[in-house]
Each structure stands twice: as structure tokens, then as C-alpha cells.
């Protein structure tokens, strides 16, 4: 999946990414190939950037998935509960702080008995919509549902 960020939140996301990176608006403007007044207008919400400009700004500021996970942690847990996933943990680059704009979100979770692929897929979709980043879910072996062992991938 290609990253798809909530365009209605452009001002908040661009500002959060810039501040996380320790950049001034002028620094971000140079990195994104824009003018500083354009960046200021996006951050103030007076200018709605095109999809291309929005992604360029987030990429130039290296908007990290860890920012999105931190912001949406409660909603991610709630989505897990709705779809039968619990004990959700983050691992990989997001957990270590080595994440970048091109990183995905790696989650480890336990799946409740009686839940299936559609539940996991629905959870992944919900988290991707919340964060804008691609999500991978690994099912914890301790509570691994039997349906995961009955697929051709289980032999790998």
C-alpha cells in the first residue's frame, strides 16, 4: 500500500513532522522545493495543498510512522478490540525509533479464538486509515489461531 494521509489534517501533520525533525518553515520549504509562505499557509490551514505537495512536505520533513502511532495509540487498541486482536505491541523500526517516512508499522498481536483472516485484514485496514502508513500484523504464536496453520503459507 502507498501511504495515504488524511488530507483534512494537512496543517497538523505537516507541522508535527516539521517540529519532530527540528526544521524551520524555511528549511522545510527548501527541502520540499516550495516557498516558506506556502509552507506557512499550509500549516495555518489557509492553503490546502495538492496531494502531491502534501506528500512532498511530509516526505521532506520525514514524517515518521511512530508519530502517527503515538497520536492514535488509543484508537489502534480500540480497533484491535473491535476486530478480535488484543495485546497489540509495536516492533521493528517504529519501536526502536529508527523509522522514516518510507517505514511501515509492524504490530504483534494475539487473535481471539473464532476470529479469522477478515478480522485481521479489517484491523490492518483500520490502522492504515488512522495512520496513513502501511501496516503489517504478526500473530503471536502463543495464541495463534488454527486457521493460520491450515494455509499453504504455514508450510514456509
PDB file of C-alpha atoms in Angstrom:
ATOM      1  CA  UNK A   1       0.000   0.000   0.000  1.00  0.00           C
ATOM      2  CA  UNK A   2       1.148   3.504  -0.763  1.00  0.00           C
ATOM      3  CA  UNK A   3       0.902   5.937   2.107  1.00  0.00           C
ATOM      4  CA  UNK A   4      -2.386   7.843   2.123  1.00  0.00           C
ATOM      5  CA  UNK A   5      -2.684  10.554   4.716  1.00  0.00           C
ATOM      6  CA  UNK A   6      -5.809  12.351   5.891  1.00  0.00           C
ATOM      7  CA  UNK A   7      -5.769  15.432   3.680  1.00  0.00           C
ATOM      8  CA  UNK A   8      -8.149  17.249   6.031  1.00  0.00           C
ATOM      9  CA  UNK A   9      -5.353  17.170   8.638  1.00  0.00           C
ATOM     10  CA  UNK A  10      -2.619  18.530   6.377  1.00  0.00           C
ATOM     11  CA  UNK A  11      -1.858  21.522   8.581  1.00  0.00           C
ATOM     12  CA  UNK A  12      -1.433  19.415  11.741  1.00  0.00           C
ATOM     13  CA  UNK A  13       0.571  16.629  10.081  1.00  0.00           C
ATOM     14  CA  UNK A  14       2.977  18.955   8.265  1.00  0.00           C
ATOM     15  CA  UNK A  15       3.594  20.994  11.414  1.00  0.00           C
ATOM     16  CA  UNK A  16       4.081  17.884  13.582  1.00  0.00           C
ATOM     17  CA  UNK A  17       6.527  16.392  11.083  1.00  0.00           C
ATOM     18  CA  UNK A  18       8.483  19.632  10.763  1.00  0.00           C
ATOM     19  CA  UNK A  19       8.739  20.131  14.520  1.00  0.00           C
ATOM     20  CA  UNK A  20       9.700  16.490  15.083  1.00  0.00           C
ATOM     21  CA  UNK A  21      12.531  16.950  12.636  1.00  0.00           C
ATOM     22  CA  UNK A  22      13.602  20.260  14.222  1.00  0.00           C
ATOM     23  CA  UNK A  23      13.159  22.171  10.970  1.00  0.00           C
ATOM     24  CA  UNK A  24      12.094  25.752  10.452  1.00  0.00           C
ATOM     25  CA  UNK A  25       9.422  26.521   7.881  1.00  0.00           C
ATOM     26  CA  UNK A  26      12.185  27.882   5.635  1.00  0.00           C
ATOM     27  CA  UNK A  27      14.160  24.626   5.999  1.00  0.00           C
ATOM     28  CA  UNK A  28      11.098  22.563   5.095  1.00  0.00           C
ATOM     29  CA  UNK A  29      10.266  24.835   2.175  1.00  0.00           C
ATOM     30  CA  UNK A  30      13.777  24.398   0.736  1.00  0.00           C
ATOM     31  CA  UNK A  31      13.683  20.622   1.236  1.00  0.00           C
ATOM     32  CA  UNK A  32      10.257  20.356  -0.432  1.00  0.00           C
ATOM     33  CA  UNK A  33      11.008  22.788  -3.267  1.00  0.00           C
ATOM     34  CA  UNK A  34       8.423  25.326  -2.121  1.00  0.00           C
ATOM     35  CA  UNK A  35       8.375  28.822  -0.720  1.00  0.00           C
ATOM     36  CA  UNK A  36       8.254  29.486   3.014  1.00  0.00           C
ATOM     37  CA  UNK A  37       4.972  31.439   2.722  1.00  0.00           C
ATOM     38  CA  UNK A  38       3.380  28.353   1.098  1.00  0.00           C
ATOM     39  CA  UNK A  39       4.521  26.151   3.988  1.00  0.00           C
ATOM     40  CA  UNK A  40       3.208  28.726   6.480  1.00  0.00           C
ATOM     41  CA  UNK A  41      -0.144  28.826   4.671  1.00  0.00           C
ATOM     42  CA  UNK A  42      -0.408  25.018   4.742  1.00  0.00           C
ATOM     43  CA  UNK A  43       0.454  24.889   8.444  1.00  0.00           C
ATOM     44  CA  UNK A  44      -2.040  27.641   9.300  1.00  0.00           C
ATOM     45  CA  UNK A  45      -4.748  25.874   7.315  1.00  0.00           C
ATOM     46  CA  UNK A  46      -5.296  28.786   4.926  1.00  0.00           C
ATOM     47  CA  UNK A  47      -3.946  26.782   1.984  1.00  0.00           C
ATOM     48  CA  UNK A  48      -4.985  23.249   1.178  1.00  0.00           C
ATOM     49  CA  UNK A  49      -2.034  21.600  -0.588  1.00  0.00           C
ATOM     50  CA  UNK A  50      -2.465  19.323  -3.560  1.00  0.00           C
ATOM     51  CA  UNK A  51      -1.974  15.624  -2.832  1.00  0.00           C
ATOM     52  CA  UNK A  52       1.478  15.836  -4.427  1.00  0.00           C
ATOM     53  CA  UNK A  53       2.520  18.902  -2.423  1.00  0.00           C
ATOM     54  CA  UNK A  54       1.189  17.352   0.792  1.00  0.00           C
ATOM     55  CA  UNK A  55       3.234  14.201   0.293  1.00  0.00           C
ATOM     56  CA  UNK A  56       6.325  16.222  -0.709  1.00  0.00           C
ATOM     57  CA  UNK A  57       6.081  18.199   2.526  1.00  0.00           C
ATOM     58  CA  UNK A  58       5.667  15.078   4.662  1.00  0.00           C
ATOM     59  CA  UNK A  59       8.486  13.308   2.837  1.00  0.00           C
ATOM     60  CA  UNK A  60      10.807  16.330   3.114  1.00  0.00           C
ATOM     61  CA  UNK A  61      10.105  16.550   6.861  1.00  0.00           C
ATOM     62  CA  UNK A  62      10.493  12.763   7.154  1.00  0.00           C
ATOM     63  CA  UNK A  63       7.080  12.297   8.793  1.00  0.00           C
ATOM     64  CA  UNK A  64       7.558   9.090  10.762  1.00  0.00           C
ATOM     65  CA  UNK A  65       5.006   6.360  11.474  1.00  0.00           C
ATOM     66  CA  UNK A  66       5.961   6.495  15.155  1.00  0.00           C
ATOM     67  CA  UNK A  67       4.336   9.948  15.332  1.00  0.00           C
ATOM     68  CA  UNK A  68       1.106   8.554  13.920  1.00  0.00           C
ATOM     69  CA  UNK A  69       1.203   5.503  16.218  1.00  0.00           C
ATOM     70  CA  UNK A  70       1.727   7.709  19.270  1.00  0.00           C
ATOM     71  CA  UNK A  71      -1.117  10.009  18.247  1.00  0.00           C
ATOM     72  CA  UNK A  72      -3.548   7.168  17.502  1.00  0.00           C
ATOM     73  CA  UNK A  73      -2.493   4.582  20.120  1.00  0.00           C
ATOM     74  CA  UNK A  74      -5.879   4.521  21.843  1.00  0.00           C
ATOM     75  CA  UNK A  75      -7.777   4.244  18.558  1.00  0.00           C
ATOM     76  CA  UNK A  76      -5.457   1.431  17.412  1.00  0.00           C
ATOM     77  CA  UNK A  77      -6.175  -0.532  20.577  1.00  0.00           C
ATOM     78  CA  UNK A  78      -9.924   0.108  20.146  1.00  0.00           C
ATOM     79  CA  UNK A  79      -9.751  -1.100  16.521  1.00  0.00           C
ATOM     80  CA  UNK A  80      -7.978  -4.213  17.745  1.00  0.00           C
ATOM     81  CA  UNK A  81     -10.703  -4.921  20.275  1.00  0.00           C
ATOM     82  CA  UNK A  82     -13.423  -4.449  17.625  1.00  0.00           C
ATOM     83  CA  UNK A  83     -11.696  -6.977  15.359  1.00  0.00           C
ATOM     84  CA  UNK A  84     -10.656  -9.509  17.995  1.00  0.00           C
ATOM     85  CA  UNK A  85      -6.996  -8.546  18.360  1.00  0.00           C
ATOM     86  CA  UNK A  86      -5.552  -7.852  21.773  1.00  0.00           C
ATOM     87  CA  UNK A  87      -2.192  -7.397  23.457  1.00  0.00           C
ATOM     88  CA  UNK A  88      -1.068  -5.295  20.493  1.00  0.00           C
ATOM     89  CA  UNK A  89       2.616  -4.441  20.534  1.00  0.00           C
ATOM     90  CA  UNK A  90       4.813  -2.428  18.195  1.00  0.00           C
ATOM     91  CA  UNK A  91       8.132  -3.799  16.973  1.00  0.00           C
ATOM     92  CA  UNK A  92      10.616  -3.020  14.239  1.00  0.00           C
ATOM     93  CA  UNK A  93      11.796   0.448  13.254  1.00  0.00           C
ATOM     94  CA  UNK A  94       8.855   2.228  14.907  1.00  0.00           C
ATOM     95  CA  UNK A  95       9.643   0.604  18.256  1.00  0.00           C
ATOM     96  CA  UNK A  96      13.347   1.393  18.031  1.00  0.00           C
ATOM     97  CA  UNK A  97      12.916   4.958  16.787  1.00  0.00           C
ATOM     98  CA  UNK A  98      14.712   4.179  13.534  1.00  0.00           C
ATOM     99  CA  UNK A  99      11.588   4.762  11.411  1.00  0.00           C
ATOM    100  CA  UNK A 100      11.380   7.144   8.454  1.00  0.00           C
ATOM    101  CA  UNK A 101       8.725   8.316   6.022  1.00  0.00           C
ATOM    102  CA  UNK A 102       9.089   5.132   3.971  1.00  0.00           C
ATOM    103  CA  UNK A 103       8.790   2.799   7.001  1.00  0.00           C
ATOM    104  CA  UNK A 104       5.747   0.691   7.716  1.00  0.00           C
ATOM    105  CA  UNK A 105       4.160  -0.107  11.065  1.00  0.00           C
ATOM    106  CA  UNK A 106       4.901  -3.592  12.400  1.00  0.00           C
ATOM    107  CA  UNK A 107       2.479  -4.879  15.013  1.00  0.00           C
ATOM    108  CA  UNK A 108       2.425  -8.090  17.010  1.00  0.00           C
ATOM    109  CA  UNK A 109      -0.964  -9.152  18.383  1.00  0.00           C
ATOM    110  CA  UNK A 110      -2.916 -12.030  19.827  1.00  0.00           C
ATOM    111  CA  UNK A 111      -6.064 -13.042  17.976  1.00  0.00           C
ATOM    112  CA  UNK A 112      -9.144 -14.131  19.882  1.00  0.00           C
ATOM    113  CA  UNK A 113     -10.491 -17.628  19.321  1.00  0.00           C
ATOM    114  CA  UNK A 114     -13.013 -17.774  16.499  1.00  0.00           C
ATOM    115  CA  UNK A 115     -11.532 -14.845  14.593  1.00  0.00           C
ATOM    116  CA  UNK A 116     -10.133 -15.166  11.069  1.00  0.00           C
ATOM    117  CA  UNK A 117      -8.274 -13.503   8.228  1.00  0.00           C
ATOM    118  CA  UNK A 118     -11.045 -10.998   7.617  1.00  0.00           C
ATOM    119  CA  UNK A 119     -10.756  -9.762  11.182  1.00  0.00           C
ATOM    120  CA  UNK A 120      -7.000  -9.267  10.821  1.00  0.00           C
ATOM    121  CA  UNK A 121      -7.447  -7.606   7.415  1.00  0.00           C
ATOM    122  CA  UNK A 122     -10.144  -5.294   8.787  1.00  0.00           C
ATOM    123  CA  UNK A 123      -7.834  -4.328  11.646  1.00  0.00           C
ATOM    124  CA  UNK A 124      -4.951  -3.649   9.256  1.00  0.00           C
ATOM    125  CA  UNK A 125      -7.237  -1.504   7.099  1.00  0.00           C
ATOM    126  CA  UNK A 126      -8.461   0.453  10.138  1.00  0.00           C
ATOM    127  CA  UNK A 127      -4.917   1.187  11.336  1.00  0.00           C
ATOM    128  CA  UNK A 128      -3.789   2.167   7.830  1.00  0.00           C
ATOM    129  CA  UNK A 129      -6.708   4.612   7.599  1.00  0.00           C
ATOM    130  CA  UNK A 130      -5.876   6.067  11.007  1.00  0.00           C
ATOM    131  CA  UNK A 131      -2.147   6.477  10.443  1.00  0.00           C
ATOM    132  CA  UNK A 132      -1.706   6.761   6.679  1.00  0.00           C
ATOM    133  CA  UNK A 133       1.092   4.185   6.764  1.00  0.00           C
ATOM    134  CA  UNK A 134       1.250   0.564   5.619  1.00  0.00           C
ATOM    135  CA  UNK A 135       0.746  -1.929   8.437  1.00  0.00           C
ATOM    136  CA  UNK A 136       1.967  -5.499   8.916  1.00  0.00           C
ATOM    137  CA  UNK A 137       0.484  -7.675  11.666  1.00  0.00           C
ATOM    138  CA  UNK A 138       2.230 -10.727  13.026  1.00  0.00           C
ATOM    139  CA  UNK A 139       0.106 -13.075  15.099  1.00  0.00           C
ATOM    140  CA  UNK A 140       1.641 -14.033  18.425  1.00  0.00           C
ATOM    141  CA  UNK A 141       2.428 -17.777  18.386  1.00  0.00           C
ATOM    142  CA  UNK A 142       1.184 -18.347  21.926  1.00  0.00           C
ATOM    143  CA  UNK A 143      -2.411 -17.693  20.884  1.00  0.00           C
ATOM    144  CA  UNK A 144      -2.000 -18.490  17.204  1.00  0.00           C
ATOM    145  CA  UNK A 145      -5.376 -19.409  15.682  1.00  0.00           C
ATOM    146  CA  UNK A 146      -5.596 -22.784  13.960  1.00  0.00           C
ATOM    147  CA  UNK A 147      -6.733 -21.188  10.697  1.00  0.00           C
ATOM    148  CA  UNK A 148      -3.239 -19.768  10.216  1.00  0.00           C
ATOM    149  CA  UNK A 149      -1.766 -23.285  10.214  1.00  0.00           C
ATOM    150  CA  UNK A 150      -4.126 -24.591   7.541  1.00  0.00           C
ATOM    151  CA  UNK A 151      -2.851 -22.362   4.730  1.00  0.00           C
ATOM    152  CA  UNK A 152      -0.146 -23.010   2.136  1.00  0.00           C
ATOM    153  CA  UNK A 153       1.892 -20.196   3.735  1.00  0.00           C
ATOM    154  CA  UNK A 154       2.073 -22.167   7.005  1.00  0.00           C
ATOM    155  CA  UNK A 155       4.421 -24.656   5.335  1.00  0.00           C
ATOM    156  CA  UNK A 156       7.033 -21.961   4.695  1.00  0.00           C
TER     157      UNK A 156
END
